[in-house]
PDB file of C-alpha atoms in Angstrom:
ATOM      1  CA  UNK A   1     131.942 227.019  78.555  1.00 83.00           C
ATOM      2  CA  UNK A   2     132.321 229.061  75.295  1.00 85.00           C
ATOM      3  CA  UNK A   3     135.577 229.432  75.943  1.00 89.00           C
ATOM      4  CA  UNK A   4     136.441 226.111  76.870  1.00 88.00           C
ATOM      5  CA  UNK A   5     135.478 224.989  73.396  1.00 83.00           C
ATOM      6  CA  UNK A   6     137.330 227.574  72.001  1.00 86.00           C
ATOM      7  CA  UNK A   7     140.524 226.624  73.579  1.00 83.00           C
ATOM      8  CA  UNK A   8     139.981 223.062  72.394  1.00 81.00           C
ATOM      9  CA  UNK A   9     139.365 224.128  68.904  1.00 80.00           C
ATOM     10  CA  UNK A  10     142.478 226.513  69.087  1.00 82.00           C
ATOM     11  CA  UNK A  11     144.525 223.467  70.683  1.00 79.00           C
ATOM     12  CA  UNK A  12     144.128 221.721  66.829  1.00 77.00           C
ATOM     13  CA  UNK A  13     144.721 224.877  64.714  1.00 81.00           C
ATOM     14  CA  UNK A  14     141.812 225.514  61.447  1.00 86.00           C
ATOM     15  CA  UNK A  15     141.668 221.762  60.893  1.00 89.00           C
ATOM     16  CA  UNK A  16     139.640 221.601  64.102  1.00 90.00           C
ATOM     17  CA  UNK A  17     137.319 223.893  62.912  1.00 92.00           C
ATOM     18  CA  UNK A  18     137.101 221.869  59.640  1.00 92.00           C
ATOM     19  CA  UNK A  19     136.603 218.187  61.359  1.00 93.00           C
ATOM     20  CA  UNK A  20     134.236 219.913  64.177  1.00 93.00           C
ATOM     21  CA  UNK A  21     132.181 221.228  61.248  1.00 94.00           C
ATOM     22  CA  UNK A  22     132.452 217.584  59.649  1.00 94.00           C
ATOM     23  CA  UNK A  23     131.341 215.796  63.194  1.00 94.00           C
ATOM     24  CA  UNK A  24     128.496 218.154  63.427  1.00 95.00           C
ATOM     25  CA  UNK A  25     127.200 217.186  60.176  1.00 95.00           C
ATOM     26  CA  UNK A  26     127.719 213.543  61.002  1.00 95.00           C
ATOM     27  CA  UNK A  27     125.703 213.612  63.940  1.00 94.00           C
ATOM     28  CA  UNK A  28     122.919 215.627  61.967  1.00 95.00           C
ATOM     29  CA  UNK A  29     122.909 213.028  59.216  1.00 95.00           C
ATOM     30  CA  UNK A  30     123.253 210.416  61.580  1.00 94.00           C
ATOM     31  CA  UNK A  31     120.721 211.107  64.466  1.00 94.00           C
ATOM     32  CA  UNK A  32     117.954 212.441  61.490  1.00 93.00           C
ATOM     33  CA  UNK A  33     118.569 209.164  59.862  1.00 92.00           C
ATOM     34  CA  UNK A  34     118.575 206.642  62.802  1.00 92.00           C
ATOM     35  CA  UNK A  35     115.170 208.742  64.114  1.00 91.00           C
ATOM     36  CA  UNK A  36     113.393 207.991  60.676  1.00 88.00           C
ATOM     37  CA  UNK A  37     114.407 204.506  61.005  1.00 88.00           C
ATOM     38  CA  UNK A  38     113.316 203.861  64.166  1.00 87.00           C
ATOM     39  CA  UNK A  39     109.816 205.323  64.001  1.00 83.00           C
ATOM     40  CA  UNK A  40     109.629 204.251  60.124  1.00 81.00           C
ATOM     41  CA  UNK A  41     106.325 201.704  59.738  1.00 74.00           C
ATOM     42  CA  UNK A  42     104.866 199.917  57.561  1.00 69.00           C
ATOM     43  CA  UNK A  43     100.812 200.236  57.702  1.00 64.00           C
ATOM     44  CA  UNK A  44     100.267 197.913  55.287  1.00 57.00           C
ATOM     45  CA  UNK A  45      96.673 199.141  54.793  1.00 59.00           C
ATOM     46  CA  UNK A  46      97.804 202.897  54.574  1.00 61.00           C
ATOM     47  CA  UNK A  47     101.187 202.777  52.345  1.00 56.00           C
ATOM     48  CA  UNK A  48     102.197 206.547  51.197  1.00 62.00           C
ATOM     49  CA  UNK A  49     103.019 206.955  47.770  1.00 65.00           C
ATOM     50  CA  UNK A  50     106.667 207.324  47.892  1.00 71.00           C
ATOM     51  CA  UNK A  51     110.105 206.503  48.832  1.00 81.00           C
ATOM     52  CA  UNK A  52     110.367 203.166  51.057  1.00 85.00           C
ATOM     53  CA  UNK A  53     106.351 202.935  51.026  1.00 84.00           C
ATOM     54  CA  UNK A  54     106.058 202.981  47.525  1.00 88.00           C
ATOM     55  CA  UNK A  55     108.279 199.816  46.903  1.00 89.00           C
ATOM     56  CA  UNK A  56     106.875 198.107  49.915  1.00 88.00           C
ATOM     57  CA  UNK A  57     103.587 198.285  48.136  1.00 87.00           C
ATOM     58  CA  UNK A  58     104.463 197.686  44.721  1.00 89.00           C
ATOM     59  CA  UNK A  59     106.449 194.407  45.901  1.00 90.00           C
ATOM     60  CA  UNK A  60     102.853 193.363  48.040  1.00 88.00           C
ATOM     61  CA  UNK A  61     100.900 194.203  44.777  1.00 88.00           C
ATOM     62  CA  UNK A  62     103.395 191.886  42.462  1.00 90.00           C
ATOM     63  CA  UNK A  63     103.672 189.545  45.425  1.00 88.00           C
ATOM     64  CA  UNK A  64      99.526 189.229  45.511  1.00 85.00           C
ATOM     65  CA  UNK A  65      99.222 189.384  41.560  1.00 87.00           C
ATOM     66  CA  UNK A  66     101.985 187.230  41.019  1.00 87.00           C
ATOM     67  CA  UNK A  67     103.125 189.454  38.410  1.00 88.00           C
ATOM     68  CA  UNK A  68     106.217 191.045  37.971  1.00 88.00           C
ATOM     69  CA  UNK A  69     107.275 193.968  36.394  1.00 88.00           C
ATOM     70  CA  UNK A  70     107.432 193.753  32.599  1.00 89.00           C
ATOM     71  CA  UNK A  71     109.814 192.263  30.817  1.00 89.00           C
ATOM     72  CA  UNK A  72     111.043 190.605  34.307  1.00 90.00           C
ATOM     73  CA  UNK A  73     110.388 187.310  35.915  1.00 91.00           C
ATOM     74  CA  UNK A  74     108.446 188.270  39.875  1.00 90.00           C
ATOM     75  CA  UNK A  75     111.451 187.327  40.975  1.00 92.00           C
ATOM     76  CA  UNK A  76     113.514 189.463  40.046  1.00 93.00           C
ATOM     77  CA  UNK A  77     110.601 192.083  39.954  1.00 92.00           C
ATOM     78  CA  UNK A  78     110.692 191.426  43.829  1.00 93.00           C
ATOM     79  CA  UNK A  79     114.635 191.965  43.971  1.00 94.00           C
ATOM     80  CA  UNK A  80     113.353 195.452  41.972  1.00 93.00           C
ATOM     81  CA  UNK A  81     111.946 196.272  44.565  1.00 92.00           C
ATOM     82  CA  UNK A  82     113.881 195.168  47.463  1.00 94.00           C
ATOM     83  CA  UNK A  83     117.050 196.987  45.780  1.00 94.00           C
ATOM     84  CA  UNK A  84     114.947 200.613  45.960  1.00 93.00           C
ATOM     85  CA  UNK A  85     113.863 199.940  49.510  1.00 92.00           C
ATOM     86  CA  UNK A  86     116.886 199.322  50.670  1.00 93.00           C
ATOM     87  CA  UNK A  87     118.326 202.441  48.625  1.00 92.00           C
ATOM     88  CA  UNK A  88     115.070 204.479  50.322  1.00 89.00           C
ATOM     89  CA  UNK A  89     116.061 203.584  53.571  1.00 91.00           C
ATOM     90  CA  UNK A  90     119.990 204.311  53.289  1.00 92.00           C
ATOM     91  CA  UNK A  91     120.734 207.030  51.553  1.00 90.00           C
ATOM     92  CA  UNK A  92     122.330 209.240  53.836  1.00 92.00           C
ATOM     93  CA  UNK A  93     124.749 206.261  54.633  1.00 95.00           C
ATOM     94  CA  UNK A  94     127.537 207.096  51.370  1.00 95.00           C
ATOM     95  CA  UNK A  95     127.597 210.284  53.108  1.00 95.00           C
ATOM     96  CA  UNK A  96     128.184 209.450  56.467  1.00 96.00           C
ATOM     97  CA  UNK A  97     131.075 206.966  55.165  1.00 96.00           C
ATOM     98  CA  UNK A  98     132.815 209.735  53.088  1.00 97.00           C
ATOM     99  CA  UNK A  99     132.918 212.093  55.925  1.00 96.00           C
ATOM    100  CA  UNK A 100     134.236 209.630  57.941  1.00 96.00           C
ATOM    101  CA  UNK A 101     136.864 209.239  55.825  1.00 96.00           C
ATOM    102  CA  UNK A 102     137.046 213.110  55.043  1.00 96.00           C
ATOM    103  CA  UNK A 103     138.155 213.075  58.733  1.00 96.00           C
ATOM    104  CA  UNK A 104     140.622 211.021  58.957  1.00 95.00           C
ATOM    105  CA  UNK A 105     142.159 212.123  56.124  1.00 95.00           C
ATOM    106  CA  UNK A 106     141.818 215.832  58.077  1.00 94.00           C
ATOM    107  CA  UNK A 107     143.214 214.502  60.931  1.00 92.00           C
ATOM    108  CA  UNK A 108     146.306 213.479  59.119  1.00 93.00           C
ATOM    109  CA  UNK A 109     146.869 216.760  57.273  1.00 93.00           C
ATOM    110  CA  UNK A 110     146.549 217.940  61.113  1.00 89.00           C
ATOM    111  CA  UNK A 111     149.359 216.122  62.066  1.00 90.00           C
ATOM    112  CA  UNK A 112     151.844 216.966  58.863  1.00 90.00           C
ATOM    113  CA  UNK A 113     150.549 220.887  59.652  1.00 87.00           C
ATOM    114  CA  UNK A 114     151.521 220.221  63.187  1.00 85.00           C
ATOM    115  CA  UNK A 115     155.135 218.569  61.767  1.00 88.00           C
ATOM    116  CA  UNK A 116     155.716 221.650  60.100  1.00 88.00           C
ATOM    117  CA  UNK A 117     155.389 224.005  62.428  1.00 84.00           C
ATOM    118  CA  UNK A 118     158.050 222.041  64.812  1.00 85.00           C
ATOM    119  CA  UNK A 119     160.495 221.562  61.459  1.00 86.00           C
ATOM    120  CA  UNK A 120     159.971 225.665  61.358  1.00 86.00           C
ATOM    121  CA  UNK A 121     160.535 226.152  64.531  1.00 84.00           C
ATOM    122  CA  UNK A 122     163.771 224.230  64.846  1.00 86.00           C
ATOM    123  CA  UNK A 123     164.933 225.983  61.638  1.00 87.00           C
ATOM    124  CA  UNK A 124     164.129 229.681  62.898  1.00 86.00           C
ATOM    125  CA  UNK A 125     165.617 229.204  66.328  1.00 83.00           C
ATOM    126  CA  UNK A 126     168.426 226.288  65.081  1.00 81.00           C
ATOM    127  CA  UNK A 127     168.994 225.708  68.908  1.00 84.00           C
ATOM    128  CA  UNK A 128     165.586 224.526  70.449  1.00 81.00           C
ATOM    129  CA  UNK A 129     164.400 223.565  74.197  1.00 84.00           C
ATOM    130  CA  UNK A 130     161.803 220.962  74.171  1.00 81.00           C
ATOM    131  CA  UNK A 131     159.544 223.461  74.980  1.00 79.00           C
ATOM    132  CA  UNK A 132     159.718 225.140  72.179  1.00 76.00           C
ATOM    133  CA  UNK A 133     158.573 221.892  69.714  1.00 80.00           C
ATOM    134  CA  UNK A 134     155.676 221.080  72.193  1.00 81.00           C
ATOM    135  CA  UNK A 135     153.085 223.202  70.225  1.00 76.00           C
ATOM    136  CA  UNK A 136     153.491 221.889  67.207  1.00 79.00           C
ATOM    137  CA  UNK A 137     154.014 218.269  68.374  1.00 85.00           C
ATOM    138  CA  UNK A 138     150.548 218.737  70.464  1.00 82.00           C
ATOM    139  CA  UNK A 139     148.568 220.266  67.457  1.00 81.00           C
ATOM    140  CA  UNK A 140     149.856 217.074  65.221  1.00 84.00           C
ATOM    141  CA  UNK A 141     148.680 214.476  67.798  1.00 89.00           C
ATOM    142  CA  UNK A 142     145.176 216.905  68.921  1.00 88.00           C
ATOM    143  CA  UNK A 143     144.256 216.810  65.295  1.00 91.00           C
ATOM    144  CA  UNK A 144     145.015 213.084  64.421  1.00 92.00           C
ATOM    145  CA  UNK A 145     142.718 211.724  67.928  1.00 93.00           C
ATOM    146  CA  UNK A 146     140.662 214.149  66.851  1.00 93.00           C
ATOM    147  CA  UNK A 147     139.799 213.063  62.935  1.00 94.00           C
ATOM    148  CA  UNK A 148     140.262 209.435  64.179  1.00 95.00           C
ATOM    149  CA  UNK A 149     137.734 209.875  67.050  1.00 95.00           C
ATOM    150  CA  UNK A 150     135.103 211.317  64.549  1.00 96.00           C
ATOM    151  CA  UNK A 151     136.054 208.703  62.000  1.00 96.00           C
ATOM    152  CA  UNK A 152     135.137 206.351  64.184  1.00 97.00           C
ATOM    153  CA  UNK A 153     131.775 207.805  65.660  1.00 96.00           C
ATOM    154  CA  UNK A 154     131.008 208.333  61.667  1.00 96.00           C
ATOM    155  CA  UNK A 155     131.678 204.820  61.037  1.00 97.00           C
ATOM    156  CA  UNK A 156     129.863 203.415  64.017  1.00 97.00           C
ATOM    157  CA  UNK A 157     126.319 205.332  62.751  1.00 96.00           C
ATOM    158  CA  UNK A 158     126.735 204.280  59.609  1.00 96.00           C
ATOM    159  CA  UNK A 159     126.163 200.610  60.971  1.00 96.00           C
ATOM    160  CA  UNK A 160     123.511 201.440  63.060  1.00 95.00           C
ATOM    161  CA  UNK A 161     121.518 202.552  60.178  1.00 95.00           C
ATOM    162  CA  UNK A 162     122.899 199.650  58.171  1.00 96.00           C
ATOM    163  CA  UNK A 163     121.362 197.402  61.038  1.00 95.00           C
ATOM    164  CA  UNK A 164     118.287 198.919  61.272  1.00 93.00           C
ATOM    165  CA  UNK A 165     117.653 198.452  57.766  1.00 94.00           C
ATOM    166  CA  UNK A 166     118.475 195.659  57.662  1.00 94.00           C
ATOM    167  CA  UNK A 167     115.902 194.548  60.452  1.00 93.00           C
ATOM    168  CA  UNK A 168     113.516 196.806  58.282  1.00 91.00           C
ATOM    169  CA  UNK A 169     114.310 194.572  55.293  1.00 93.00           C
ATOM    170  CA  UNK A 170     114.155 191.210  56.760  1.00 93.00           C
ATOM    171  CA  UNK A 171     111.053 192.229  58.523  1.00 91.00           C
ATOM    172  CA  UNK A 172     109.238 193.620  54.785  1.00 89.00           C
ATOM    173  CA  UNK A 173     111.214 190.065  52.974  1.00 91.00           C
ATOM    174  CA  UNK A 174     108.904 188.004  55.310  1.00 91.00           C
ATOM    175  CA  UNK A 175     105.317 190.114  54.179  1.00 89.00           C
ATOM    176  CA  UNK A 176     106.182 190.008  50.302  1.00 89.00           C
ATOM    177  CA  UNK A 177     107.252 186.188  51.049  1.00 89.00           C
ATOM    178  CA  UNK A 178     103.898 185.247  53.056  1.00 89.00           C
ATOM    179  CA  UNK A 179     102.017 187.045  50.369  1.00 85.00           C
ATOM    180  CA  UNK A 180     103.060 184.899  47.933  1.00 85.00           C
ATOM    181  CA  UNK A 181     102.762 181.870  50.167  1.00 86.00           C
ATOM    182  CA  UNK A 182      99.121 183.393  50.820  1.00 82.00           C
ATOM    183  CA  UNK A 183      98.136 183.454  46.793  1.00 72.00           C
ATOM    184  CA  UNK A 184      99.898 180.349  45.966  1.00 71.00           C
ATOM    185  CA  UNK A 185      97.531 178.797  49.040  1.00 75.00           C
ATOM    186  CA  UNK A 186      94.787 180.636  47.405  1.00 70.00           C
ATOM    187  CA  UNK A 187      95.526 179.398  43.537  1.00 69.00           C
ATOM    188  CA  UNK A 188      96.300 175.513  44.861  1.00 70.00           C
ATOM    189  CA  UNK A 189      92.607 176.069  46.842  1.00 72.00           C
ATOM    190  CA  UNK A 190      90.628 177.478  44.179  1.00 70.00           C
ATOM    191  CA  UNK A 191      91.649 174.339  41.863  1.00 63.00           C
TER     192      UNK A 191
END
């Protein structure tokens, strides 16, 4: 099995090692991420004092107050604090994106590596067989599926956290909104 991968990895020359190291790191940013998300909750009796929580709080506290932050209107108190939950909730996504496009661009210097050694070839033996280009050919195309193949996986968990959030947000948009339905109630009643 070890050796299997090896071959693989030798099939794409260093850059493979490179992007395999990048895909790794994807898949650690991406799978930690998409786990947090996915058992991330929202006790609103029990917020902790940080991150996500902390906004989700402060927007329930303005939202009940019907105060905003100073020198801002609760609106855009409220967007505040939307903004920084949002930002809580995807900041390993800027990274994902840049390694996805870390790999493509990898992939591509893959394939102009892979051009060279065929343009070498050709000029140390002037008189080639087919067979004699095929390495270099295969290492420019491995390394190009390759980076593309990560750049895509990259991409796609980058929009499964983006969705998740976003279900997060729409889901924390309706609280803050019901709170303030639930005071204005209150403040219409108590007249």
């Amino acid at each position: 099995m070890l050796q299997t991968i090896i071959d693989f990895l030798n099939a794409g020359g260093v850059i493979m090692y490179i992007l395999t190291g990048l895909g790794i790191l994807v898949l650690y940013f991406g799978i930690y991420q998409l786990i947090w998300l996915s058992r991330l909750s929202f006790d609103l009796k029990n917020l902790p004092e940080h991150g996500v929580h902390y906004w989700a709080k402060k927007a329930l506290d303005m939202a009940s107050s019907r105060k905003g932050l100073e020198g801002l209107s609760l609106m855009d108190s409220l967007e505040v604090c939307f903004a920084r939950m949002e930002d809580s909730m995807t900041w390993r996504v800027p990274e994902i994106r840049f390694l996805a496009q870390i790999s493509t661009l990898l992939g591509f210097l893959g394939t102009v590596t892979g051009m060279v050694k065929v343009f070498n070839t050709v000029a140390r033996l002037g008189k080639v067989m087919p067979g004699d280009l095929a390495g270099g050919i295969h290492e420019a195309l491995f390394t190009t599926v390759y980076g593309l193949v990560l750049a895509l996986i990259a991409w796609f968990v980058a929009h499964c956290i983006e969705m998740l959030v976003n279900k997060h947000m729409r889901y924390l948009e309706a609280i803050v909104f019901s709170e303030l339905e639930a005071s204005d109630t209150a403040k219409e009643n108590s007249k």
